[in-house]
PDB file of C-alpha atoms in Angstrom:
ATOM      1  CA  MET R  13     -39.482  24.864 -29.269  1.00 52.00           C
ATOM      2  CA  LEU R  14     -37.586  28.158 -29.098  1.00 51.00           C
ATOM      3  CA  TYR R  15     -35.462  27.147 -32.107  1.00 53.00           C
ATOM      4  CA  SER R  16     -38.601  26.207 -34.050  1.00 56.00           C
ATOM      5  CA  THR R  17     -40.197  29.596 -33.335  1.00 54.00           C
ATOM      6  CA  LYS R  18     -37.014  31.466 -34.241  1.00 55.00           C
ATOM      7  CA  SER R  19     -36.690  29.455 -37.460  1.00 60.00           C
ATOM      8  CA  ARG R  20     -40.307  30.230 -38.341  1.00 58.00           C
ATOM      9  CA  LEU R  21     -39.781  33.963 -37.758  1.00 55.00           C
ATOM     10  CA  ASN R  22     -36.610  33.951 -39.870  1.00 60.00           C
ATOM     11  CA  SER R  23     -38.511  32.212 -42.659  1.00 58.00           C
ATOM     12  CA  LEU R  24     -41.288  34.785 -42.487  1.00 56.00           C
ATOM     13  CA  TRP R  25     -38.782  37.650 -42.523  1.00 55.00           C
ATOM     14  CA  LYS R  26     -37.162  36.287 -45.683  1.00 58.00           C
ATOM     15  CA  LYS R  27     -40.586  36.079 -47.338  1.00 54.00           C
ATOM     16  CA  SER R  28     -41.344  39.681 -46.346  1.00 55.00           C
ATOM     17  CA  THR R  29     -38.278  40.915 -48.245  1.00 62.00           C
ATOM     18  CA  LYS R  30     -39.041  38.877 -51.392  1.00 74.00           C
ATOM     19  CA  LYS R  31     -40.542  40.897 -54.210  1.00 89.00           C
ATOM     20  CA  LEU R  32     -44.020  39.577 -54.934  1.00 96.00           C
ATOM     21  CA  GLU R  33     -44.863  38.621 -58.501  1.00 96.00           C
ATOM     22  CA  THR R  34     -47.782  40.532 -59.985  1.00 96.00           C
ATOM     23  CA  GLN R  35     -49.881  40.127 -63.091  1.00 96.00           C
ATOM     24  CA  SER R  36     -51.629  42.961 -64.869  1.00 96.00           C
ATOM     25  CA  VAL R  37     -55.377  42.292 -65.018  1.00 97.00           C
ATOM     26  CA  ILE R  38     -57.134  45.032 -67.048  1.00 96.00           C
ATOM     27  CA  GLY R  39     -54.310  47.324 -65.971  1.00 95.00           C
ATOM     28  CA  PHE R  40     -54.051  46.542 -62.238  1.00 96.00           C
ATOM     29  CA  PRO R  41     -51.172  44.617 -60.575  1.00 96.00           C
ATOM     30  CA  VAL R  42     -52.830  41.545 -59.060  1.00 97.00           C
ATOM     31  CA  THR R  43     -50.497  39.517 -56.826  1.00 98.00           C
ATOM     32  CA  ALA R  44     -49.678  36.299 -58.692  1.00 97.00           C
ATOM     33  CA  GLU R  45     -48.355  34.131 -55.853  1.00 98.00           C
ATOM     34  CA  PRO R  46     -49.726  30.938 -54.211  1.00 98.00           C
ATOM     35  CA  PHE R  47     -52.229  31.352 -51.374  1.00 98.00           C
ATOM     36  CA  ASP R  48     -49.747  30.348 -48.640  1.00 98.00           C
ATOM     37  CA  VAL R  49     -47.083  32.744 -49.916  1.00 98.00           C
ATOM     38  CA  GLN R  50     -49.508  35.664 -49.774  1.00 98.00           C
ATOM     39  CA  ILE R  51     -50.709  34.739 -46.279  1.00 98.00           C
ATOM     40  CA  ASP R  52     -47.163  34.199 -44.947  1.00 98.00           C
ATOM     41  CA  THR R  53     -46.064  37.514 -46.421  1.00 98.00           C
ATOM     42  CA  MET R  54     -48.866  39.260 -44.538  1.00 98.00           C
ATOM     43  CA  LEU R  55     -47.790  37.467 -41.346  1.00 98.00           C
ATOM     44  CA  SER R  56     -44.170  38.523 -41.796  1.00 97.00           C
ATOM     45  CA  TRP R  57     -45.230  42.144 -42.209  1.00 98.00           C
ATOM     46  CA  ALA R  58     -47.417  41.870 -39.112  1.00 98.00           C
ATOM     47  CA  HIS R  59     -44.526  40.490 -37.011  1.00 97.00           C
ATOM     48  CA  GLN R  60     -42.520  43.565 -37.941  1.00 97.00           C
ATOM     49  CA  ARG R  61     -45.470  45.926 -37.260  1.00 97.00           C
ATOM     50  CA  LEU R  62     -45.123  47.311 -40.777  1.00 98.00           C
ATOM     51  CA  SER R  63     -47.771  49.670 -42.097  1.00 98.00           C
ATOM     52  CA  LYS R  64     -49.089  47.807 -45.134  1.00 98.00           C
ATOM     53  CA  VAL R  65     -52.246  47.829 -47.258  1.00 98.00           C
ATOM     54  CA  VAL R  66     -53.810  44.620 -48.604  1.00 98.00           C
ATOM     55  CA  CYS R  67     -56.745  45.001 -50.997  1.00 98.00           C
ATOM     56  CA  VAL R  68     -58.827  41.908 -51.715  1.00 98.00           C
ATOM     57  CA  ALA R  69     -59.772  42.464 -55.342  1.00 97.00           C
ATOM     58  CA  ASN R  70     -62.784  41.335 -57.316  1.00 94.00           C
ATOM     59  CA  VAL R  71     -64.495  42.455 -60.528  1.00 94.00           C
ATOM     60  CA  HIS R  72     -66.446  45.203 -58.759  1.00 93.00           C
ATOM     61  CA  MET R  73     -63.303  46.720 -57.247  1.00 96.00           C
ATOM     62  CA  LEU R  74     -61.342  46.798 -60.507  1.00 97.00           C
ATOM     63  CA  ILE R  75     -64.209  48.353 -62.457  1.00 96.00           C
ATOM     64  CA  GLU R  76     -64.690  50.961 -59.707  1.00 94.00           C
ATOM     65  CA  ALA R  77     -61.015  51.812 -60.117  1.00 96.00           C
ATOM     66  CA  LYS R  78     -61.392  51.961 -63.911  1.00 95.00           C
ATOM     67  CA  CYS R  79     -63.876  54.775 -63.401  1.00 93.00           C
ATOM     68  CA  SER R  80     -61.900  56.738 -60.809  1.00 95.00           C
ATOM     69  CA  GLN R  81     -58.388  58.078 -61.199  1.00 94.00           C
ATOM     70  CA  GLY R  82     -58.010  58.458 -57.447  1.00 96.00           C
ATOM     71  CA  PHE R  83     -59.212  54.950 -56.651  1.00 97.00           C
ATOM     72  CA  ALA R  84     -57.011  53.499 -59.390  1.00 97.00           C
ATOM     73  CA  ARG R  85     -54.069  55.143 -57.644  1.00 96.00           C
ATOM     74  CA  VAL R  86     -55.131  53.527 -54.349  1.00 97.00           C
ATOM     75  CA  LEU R  87     -54.981  50.046 -55.909  1.00 97.00           C
ATOM     76  CA  HIS R  88     -51.659  50.688 -57.638  1.00 97.00           C
ATOM     77  CA  GLN R  89     -50.144  51.868 -54.363  1.00 97.00           C
ATOM     78  CA  ALA R  90     -51.426  48.909 -52.325  1.00 98.00           C
ATOM     79  CA  ASP R  91     -48.761  46.505 -51.061  1.00 98.00           C
ATOM     80  CA  MET R  92     -50.814  43.506 -52.134  1.00 98.00           C
ATOM     81  CA  LEU R  93     -53.812  43.107 -54.424  1.00 98.00           C
ATOM     82  CA  THR R  94     -55.073  39.575 -53.882  1.00 98.00           C
ATOM     83  CA  PRO R  95     -57.192  37.783 -56.532  1.00 97.00           C
ATOM     84  CA  ASP R  96     -60.503  37.291 -54.752  1.00 95.00           C
ATOM     85  CA  GLY R  97     -62.914  36.962 -57.677  1.00 89.00           C
ATOM     86  CA  MET R  98     -62.663  33.866 -59.865  1.00 92.00           C
ATOM     87  CA  PRO R  99     -62.589  35.953 -63.086  1.00 93.00           C
ATOM     88  CA  LEU R 100     -59.336  37.526 -61.839  1.00 96.00           C
ATOM     89  CA  VAL R 101     -57.996  34.051 -61.068  1.00 96.00           C
ATOM     90  CA  TRP R 102     -58.901  32.791 -64.552  1.00 95.00           C
ATOM     91  CA  VAL R 103     -57.322  35.755 -66.349  1.00 96.00           C
ATOM     92  CA  THR R 104     -54.146  35.503 -64.251  1.00 97.00           C
ATOM     93  CA  SER R 105     -53.914  31.742 -64.835  1.00 97.00           C
ATOM     94  CA  ARG R 106     -54.433  32.182 -68.563  1.00 96.00           C
ATOM     95  CA  LEU R 107     -51.785  34.887 -68.891  1.00 96.00           C
ATOM     96  CA  ARG R 108     -49.187  33.141 -66.751  1.00 95.00           C
ATOM     97  CA  LYS R 109     -49.979  29.690 -68.183  1.00 94.00           C
ATOM     98  CA  ARG R 110     -50.136  28.142 -64.719  1.00 95.00           C
ATOM     99  CA  LYS R 111     -52.810  27.717 -62.073  1.00 96.00           C
ATOM    100  CA  GLN R 112     -53.320  30.735 -59.860  1.00 97.00           C
ATOM    101  CA  ASP R 113     -54.761  30.213 -56.367  1.00 97.00           C
ATOM    102  CA  ARG R 114     -57.781  32.202 -55.340  1.00 96.00           C
ATOM    103  CA  VAL R 115     -57.019  34.427 -52.344  1.00 97.00           C
ATOM    104  CA  ALA R 116     -60.495  35.402 -51.176  1.00 95.00           C
ATOM    105  CA  GLY R 117     -61.622  37.460 -48.217  1.00 96.00           C
ATOM    106  CA  MET R 118     -63.244  34.689 -46.179  1.00 96.00           C
ATOM    107  CA  ASP R 119     -60.312  32.323 -46.741  1.00 96.00           C
ATOM    108  CA  ILE R 120     -57.888  35.080 -45.719  1.00 98.00           C
ATOM    109  CA  LEU R 121     -59.874  35.714 -42.536  1.00 98.00           C
ATOM    110  CA  LEU R 122     -59.901  32.043 -41.518  1.00 98.00           C
ATOM    111  CA  SER R 123     -56.220  31.500 -42.351  1.00 98.00           C
ATOM    112  CA  LEU R 124     -55.036  34.651 -40.576  1.00 98.00           C
ATOM    113  CA  CYS R 125     -57.041  33.800 -37.447  1.00 98.00           C
ATOM    114  CA  LYS R 126     -55.515  30.310 -37.382  1.00 97.00           C
ATOM    115  CA  LYS R 127     -51.927  31.406 -38.007  1.00 98.00           C
ATOM    116  CA  ALA R 128     -52.071  34.578 -35.919  1.00 98.00           C
ATOM    117  CA  ALA R 129     -53.226  32.464 -32.955  1.00 97.00           C
ATOM    118  CA  LYS R 130     -50.172  30.221 -33.323  1.00 96.00           C
ATOM    119  CA  GLU R 131     -47.817  33.181 -33.728  1.00 95.00           C
ATOM    120  CA  ASN R 132     -49.414  35.194 -30.884  1.00 96.00           C
ATOM    121  CA  THR R 133     -50.055  38.080 -33.291  1.00 98.00           C
ATOM    122  CA  GLY R 134     -52.651  40.618 -32.184  1.00 98.00           C
ATOM    123  CA  VAL R 135     -55.687  41.197 -34.397  1.00 98.00           C
ATOM    124  CA  PHE R 136     -57.979  44.243 -34.352  1.00 98.00           C
ATOM    125  CA  PHE R 137     -61.384  44.007 -36.063  1.00 98.00           C
ATOM    126  CA  LEU R 138     -62.575  47.356 -37.434  1.00 98.00           C
ATOM    127  CA  GLY R 139     -65.894  47.978 -39.155  1.00 96.00           C
ATOM    128  CA  SER R 140     -69.304  46.416 -39.747  1.00 96.00           C
ATOM    129  CA  THR R 141     -71.980  46.723 -37.026  1.00 96.00           C
ATOM    130  CA  PRO R 142     -71.845  46.128 -33.253  1.00 97.00           C
ATOM    131  CA  ASP R 143     -74.109  43.068 -33.654  1.00 97.00           C
ATOM    132  CA  VAL R 144     -71.863  41.530 -36.300  1.00 97.00           C
ATOM    133  CA  LEU R 145     -68.773  42.123 -34.166  1.00 98.00           C
ATOM    134  CA  TRP R 146     -70.452  40.589 -31.107  1.00 98.00           C
ATOM    135  CA  ASN R 147     -71.395  37.459 -33.075  1.00 97.00           C
ATOM    136  CA  MET R 148     -67.879  37.264 -34.490  1.00 98.00           C
ATOM    137  CA  LYS R 149     -66.445  37.478 -30.985  1.00 97.00           C
ATOM    138  CA  GLN R 150     -68.515  34.500 -29.831  1.00 97.00           C
ATOM    139  CA  ARG R 151     -67.405  32.376 -32.784  1.00 97.00           C
ATOM    140  CA  LEU R 152     -63.761  33.422 -32.405  1.00 98.00           C
ATOM    141  CA  LYS R 153     -63.812  32.319 -28.756  1.00 97.00           C
ATOM    142  CA  LYS R 154     -65.050  28.859 -29.765  1.00 97.00           C
ATOM    143  CA  GLU R 155     -62.980  28.220 -32.877  1.00 98.00           C
ATOM    144  CA  TYR R 156     -59.804  30.223 -32.147  1.00 98.00           C
ATOM    145  CA  PRO R 157     -59.541  30.361 -28.344  1.00 97.00           C
ATOM    146  CA  ASP R 158     -55.848  31.270 -28.517  1.00 97.00           C
ATOM    147  CA  LEU R 159     -56.336  34.163 -30.925  1.00 98.00           C
ATOM    148  CA  LYS R 160     -55.183  37.450 -29.451  1.00 98.00           C
ATOM    149  CA  VAL R 161     -58.098  39.770 -30.207  1.00 98.00           C
ATOM    150  CA  VAL R 162     -56.779  43.177 -29.166  1.00 98.00           C
ATOM    151  CA  GLY R 163     -59.842  45.171 -30.143  1.00 98.00           C
ATOM    152  CA  MET R 164     -63.161  45.345 -31.965  1.00 98.00           C
ATOM    153  CA  GLU R 165     -64.757  48.595 -33.031  1.00 98.00           C
ATOM    154  CA  SER R 166     -67.656  49.658 -35.212  1.00 97.00           C
ATOM    155  CA  PRO R 167     -67.033  53.267 -36.267  1.00 94.00           C
ATOM    156  CA  PRO R 168     -69.975  55.586 -36.963  1.00 93.00           C
ATOM    157  CA  PHE R 169     -71.336  55.679 -40.513  1.00 88.00           C
ATOM    158  CA  ARG R 170     -70.527  59.387 -40.852  1.00 91.00           C
ATOM    159  CA  PRO R 171     -66.984  60.609 -41.539  1.00 92.00           C
ATOM    160  CA  LEU R 172     -64.868  60.933 -38.401  1.00 95.00           C
ATOM    161  CA  THR R 173     -63.654  64.323 -37.279  1.00 96.00           C
ATOM    162  CA  ALA R 174     -59.894  64.906 -37.302  1.00 97.00           C
ATOM    163  CA  GLU R 175     -59.821  64.479 -33.527  1.00 97.00           C
ATOM    164  CA  GLU R 176     -61.857  61.251 -33.647  1.00 97.00           C
ATOM    165  CA  ASP R 177     -59.655  59.867 -36.393  1.00 98.00           C
ATOM    166  CA  GLU R 178     -56.475  60.648 -34.487  1.00 98.00           C
ATOM    167  CA  ALA R 179     -57.904  58.984 -31.383  1.00 98.00           C
ATOM    168  CA  LEU R 180     -58.780  55.882 -33.432  1.00 98.00           C
ATOM    169  CA  VAL R 181     -55.250  55.682 -34.846  1.00 98.00           C
ATOM    170  CA  GLN R 182     -53.873  55.947 -31.322  1.00 98.00           C
ATOM    171  CA  ARG R 183     -56.130  53.120 -30.094  1.00 98.00           C
ATOM    172  CA  LEU R 184     -55.100  50.910 -32.982  1.00 98.00           C
ATOM    173  CA  ASN R 185     -51.388  51.500 -32.422  1.00 98.00           C
ATOM    174  CA  GLU R 186     -51.551  51.182 -28.639  1.00 98.00           C
ATOM    175  CA  SER R 187     -53.431  47.870 -28.986  1.00 98.00           C
ATOM    176  CA  GLY R 188     -50.265  46.265 -30.349  1.00 97.00           C
ATOM    177  CA  ALA R 189     -52.173  44.806 -33.303  1.00 98.00           C
ATOM    178  CA  GLY R 190     -50.148  43.215 -36.060  1.00 98.00           C
ATOM    179  CA  PHE R 191     -53.297  43.067 -38.186  1.00 98.00           C
ATOM    180  CA  VAL R 192     -56.167  45.516 -38.544  1.00 98.00           C
ATOM    181  CA  LEU R 193     -58.915  43.688 -40.422  1.00 98.00           C
ATOM    182  CA  VAL R 194     -61.206  46.274 -41.999  1.00 98.00           C
ATOM    183  CA  SER R 195     -64.827  45.828 -43.076  1.00 97.00           C
ATOM    184  CA  LEU R 196     -66.196  49.150 -44.305  1.00 96.00           C
ATOM    185  CA  GLY R 197     -67.286  48.086 -47.789  1.00 92.00           C
ATOM    186  CA  CYS R 198     -65.670  48.800 -51.159  1.00 93.00           C
ATOM    187  CA  PRO R 199     -64.347  51.375 -51.986  1.00 95.00           C
ATOM    188  CA  LYS R 200     -64.625  53.047 -48.566  1.00 96.00           C
ATOM    189  CA  GLN R 201     -62.320  50.553 -46.803  1.00 97.00           C
ATOM    190  CA  GLU R 202     -59.638  50.819 -49.497  1.00 98.00           C
ATOM    191  CA  TRP R 203     -59.679  54.608 -49.257  1.00 98.00           C
ATOM    192  CA  TRP R 204     -59.468  54.364 -45.462  1.00 98.00           C
ATOM    193  CA  MET R 205     -56.481  52.003 -45.547  1.00 98.00           C
ATOM    194  CA  SER R 206     -54.683  54.131 -48.125  1.00 98.00           C
ATOM    195  CA  ASP R 207     -55.285  57.297 -46.094  1.00 98.00           C
ATOM    196  CA  HIS R 208     -53.923  55.609 -42.953  1.00 98.00           C
ATOM    197  CA  LYS R 209     -50.833  53.964 -44.424  1.00 98.00           C
ATOM    198  CA  GLY R 210     -47.828  55.144 -42.449  1.00 98.00           C
ATOM    199  CA  ARG R 211     -50.046  56.153 -39.511  1.00 98.00           C
ATOM    200  CA  VAL R 212     -51.420  52.753 -38.478  1.00 98.00           C
ATOM    201  CA  LYS R 213     -48.514  50.480 -37.518  1.00 98.00           C
ATOM    202  CA  ALA R 214     -50.120  47.258 -38.690  1.00 98.00           C
ATOM    203  CA  VAL R 215     -51.080  45.301 -41.781  1.00 98.00           C
ATOM    204  CA  MET R 216     -54.475  46.614 -42.867  1.00 98.00           C
ATOM    205  CA  VAL R 217     -56.549  44.069 -44.786  1.00 98.00           C
ATOM    206  CA  GLY R 218     -59.842  45.037 -46.418  1.00 98.00           C
ATOM    207  CA  LEU R 219     -62.238  42.121 -45.976  1.00 97.00           C
ATOM    208  CA  GLY R 220     -65.529  43.667 -47.064  1.00 85.00           C
ATOM    209  CA  GLY R 221     -68.371  41.195 -46.625  1.00 88.00           C
ATOM    210  CA  ALA R 222     -66.339  38.539 -44.798  1.00 95.00           C
ATOM    211  CA  PHE R 223     -67.361  39.859 -41.365  1.00 97.00           C
ATOM    212  CA  PRO R 224     -71.143  39.239 -41.678  1.00 95.00           C
ATOM    213  CA  ILE R 225     -70.488  35.834 -43.275  1.00 94.00           C
ATOM    214  CA  PHE R 226     -68.200  34.814 -40.412  1.00 96.00           C
ATOM    215  CA  ALA R 227     -70.779  36.162 -37.944  1.00 95.00           C
ATOM    216  CA  GLY R 228     -73.456  33.967 -39.521  1.00 92.00           C
ATOM    217  CA  GLU R 229     -75.627  36.842 -40.741  1.00 87.00           C
ATOM    218  CA  LYS R 230     -75.015  35.990 -44.394  1.00 79.00           C
ATOM    219  CA  ARG R 231     -74.472  32.614 -46.048  1.00 72.00           C
ATOM    220  CA  TRP R 232     -71.152  31.575 -47.530  1.00 66.00           C
ATOM    221  CA  ALA R 233     -71.517  30.244 -51.069  1.00 65.00           C
ATOM    222  CA  PRO R 234     -70.992  26.464 -51.496  1.00 70.00           C
ATOM    223  CA  VAL R 235     -67.560  25.409 -52.751  1.00 72.00           C
ATOM    224  CA  TRP R 236     -68.868  24.352 -56.192  1.00 69.00           C
ATOM    225  CA  VAL R 237     -70.434  27.796 -56.634  1.00 61.00           C
ATOM    226  CA  GLN R 238     -67.139  29.487 -55.707  1.00 67.00           C
ATOM    227  CA  GLU R 239     -65.030  27.280 -57.966  1.00 70.00           C
ATOM    228  CA  ASN R 240     -67.273  27.938 -60.970  1.00 69.00           C
ATOM    229  CA  GLY R 241     -67.203  31.705 -60.501  1.00 69.00           C
ATOM    230  CA  LEU R 242     -70.904  31.932 -59.659  1.00 67.00           C
ATOM    231  CA  GLU R 243     -70.685  33.740 -56.328  1.00 72.00           C
ATOM    232  CA  TRP R 244     -72.013  36.898 -57.965  1.00 65.00           C
ATOM    233  CA  LEU R 245     -75.175  35.001 -58.963  1.00 61.00           C
ATOM    234  CA  TYR R 246     -75.441  33.441 -55.499  1.00 62.00           C
ATOM    235  CA  ARG R 247     -75.285  36.911 -53.918  1.00 68.00           C
ATOM    236  CA  LEU R 248     -77.639  38.397 -56.489  1.00 61.00           C
ATOM    237  CA  VAL R 249     -80.311  35.852 -55.604  1.00 68.00           C
ATOM    238  CA  GLN R 250     -79.951  36.831 -51.931  1.00 70.00           C
ATOM    239  CA  GLU R 251     -79.896  40.618 -52.472  1.00 68.00           C
ATOM    240  CA  PRO R 252     -81.376  41.351 -55.939  1.00 71.00           C
ATOM    241  CA  ARG R 253     -82.473  44.940 -55.280  1.00 71.00           C
ATOM    242  CA  ARG R 254     -79.097  46.031 -53.959  1.00 71.00           C
ATOM    243  CA  LEU R 255     -76.849  44.185 -56.395  1.00 64.00           C
ATOM    244  CA  TRP R 256     -78.481  43.975 -59.820  1.00 63.00           C
ATOM    245  CA  LYS R 257     -77.391  47.464 -60.936  1.00 75.00           C
ATOM    246  CA  ARG R 258     -73.841  46.856 -59.725  1.00 72.00           C
ATOM    247  CA  TYR R 259     -73.504  43.580 -61.592  1.00 72.00           C
ATOM    248  CA  ALA R 260     -75.165  44.963 -64.727  1.00 78.00           C
ATOM    249  CA  LYS R 261     -72.496  47.671 -64.756  1.00 85.00           C
ATOM    250  CA  THR R 262     -69.416  45.713 -63.743  1.00 89.00           C
ATOM    251  CA  VAL R 263     -69.649  42.146 -65.076  1.00 87.00           C
ATOM    252  CA  PRO R 264     -70.099  42.856 -68.830  1.00 91.00           C
ATOM    253  CA  LEU R 265     -67.487  45.645 -68.764  1.00 95.00           C
ATOM    254  CA  PHE R 266     -64.922  43.449 -67.030  1.00 95.00           C
ATOM    255  CA  MET R 267     -65.536  40.624 -69.518  1.00 94.00           C
ATOM    256  CA  LEU R 268     -65.018  43.041 -72.418  1.00 96.00           C
ATOM    257  CA  LEU R 269     -61.817  44.529 -70.970  1.00 96.00           C
ATOM    258  CA  ALA R 270     -60.386  41.121 -70.030  1.00 96.00           C
ATOM    259  CA  PHE R 271     -61.152  39.754 -73.515  1.00 96.00           C
ATOM    260  CA  LYS R 272     -59.437  42.762 -75.131  1.00 96.00           C
ATOM    261  CA  GLN R 273     -56.381  42.241 -72.915  1.00 96.00           C
ATOM    262  CA  LEU R 274     -56.124  38.545 -73.762  1.00 96.00           C
ATOM    263  CA  VAL R 275     -56.442  39.279 -77.500  1.00 96.00           C
ATOM    264  CA  LYS R 276     -53.769  41.994 -77.328  1.00 94.00           C
ATOM    265  CA  VAL R 277     -51.408  39.637 -75.495  1.00 94.00           C
ATOM    266  CA  LYS R 278     -52.094  36.886 -78.051  1.00 92.00           C
ATOM    267  CA  LEU R 279     -51.292  39.278 -80.901  1.00 93.00           C
ATOM    268  CA  GLY R 280     -48.167  40.593 -79.167  1.00 91.00           C
ATOM    269  CA  ILE R 281     -49.586  44.112 -78.860  1.00 90.00           C
ATOM    270  CA  GLU R 282     -49.414  44.043 -75.061  1.00 89.00           C
ATOM    271  CA  PRO R 283     -46.781  42.282 -72.888  1.00 87.00           C
ATOM    272  CA  ARG R 284     -47.985  39.126 -71.155  1.00 85.00           C
ATOM    273  CA  PHE R 285     -46.368  39.782 -67.777  1.00 79.00           C
ATOM    274  CA  GLY R 286     -46.217  43.561 -67.698  1.00 65.00           C
ATOM    275  CA  ALA R 287     -48.192  45.629 -65.229  1.00 55.00           C
ATOM    276  CA  PRO R 288     -49.073  48.846 -67.116  1.00 54.00           C
ATOM    277  CA  ARG R 289     -50.972  51.583 -65.353  1.00 59.00           C
ATOM    278  CA  SER R 290     -54.693  51.375 -65.875  1.00 67.00           C
ATOM    279  CA  GLU R 291     -56.533  53.578 -68.323  1.00 69.00           C
ATOM    280  CA  ILE R 292     -59.305  55.530 -66.630  1.00 67.00           C
ATOM    281  CA  LEU R 293     -62.641  55.143 -68.406  1.00 70.00           C
ATOM    282  CA  LEU R 294     -64.424  57.930 -66.570  1.00 59.00           C
ATOM    283  CA  GLY R 295     -61.897  60.147 -64.855  1.00 56.00           C
ATOM    284  CA  HIS R 296     -62.738  61.674 -61.506  1.00 55.00           C
ATOM    285  CA  ASN R 297     -60.678  61.934 -58.391  1.00 56.00           C
ATOM    286  CA  ARG R 298     -62.656  60.363 -55.598  1.00 63.00           C
ATOM    287  CA  GLN R 299     -65.994  58.695 -55.052  1.00 51.00           C
TER     288      GLN R 299
END
């Protein structure tokens, strides 16, 4: 048993030192590795208590970054940019001429809980509301009884003072967490993780709306809806007032930019596997 554990840790360490393949999608370096490789890489970082940033990217996130120089920098500096949205998966698959796995927030959450429980890796849940965290705690106890939950905290909606922020960092580090799973919404959670890289000694993963889905407050789209890239429509039907403006802005623009990229690659104007820095459509520093 000891040999098996040691062998597993050695395998994870080797994966942590391997350079991850990326694919430029409208100018952003999306991680182009299988699902298990991305999850195991996160686990290897967590075992070493490395300060890492994992952004779970979809169309909304990339278009937000297209309109903000500062946010674009956040995504370029992330240690991993997983392909959450199916449009990102399709573009990556098309460019690399092989099937790319989807690495979505809810799937990451479930996989990390399962594997972290086996590896005895501490997990800290940061964000969302107290009610959501309480419901998550009840489900975690039932489905992942061996998971080492080292903390759950719902920070106030307002910005933290310098003293409050320092105290939060201290709590996170003293908890011994290998993972800090963050649910503050995009782009707030990505900014928070970027600002705390090097200070929080854990792998920070931005999971956005995965917390309320896991807690049972929102419904998870059926598999056929996910596989056909219709989650945006599924969510729009549930929250039309909140989401229609976002989708009207982001979906057509992403389709246009992705089409232009594919045409340029086809014509040899742009490299297929390169990861050029993104052009900023509407430059401003921070939202």
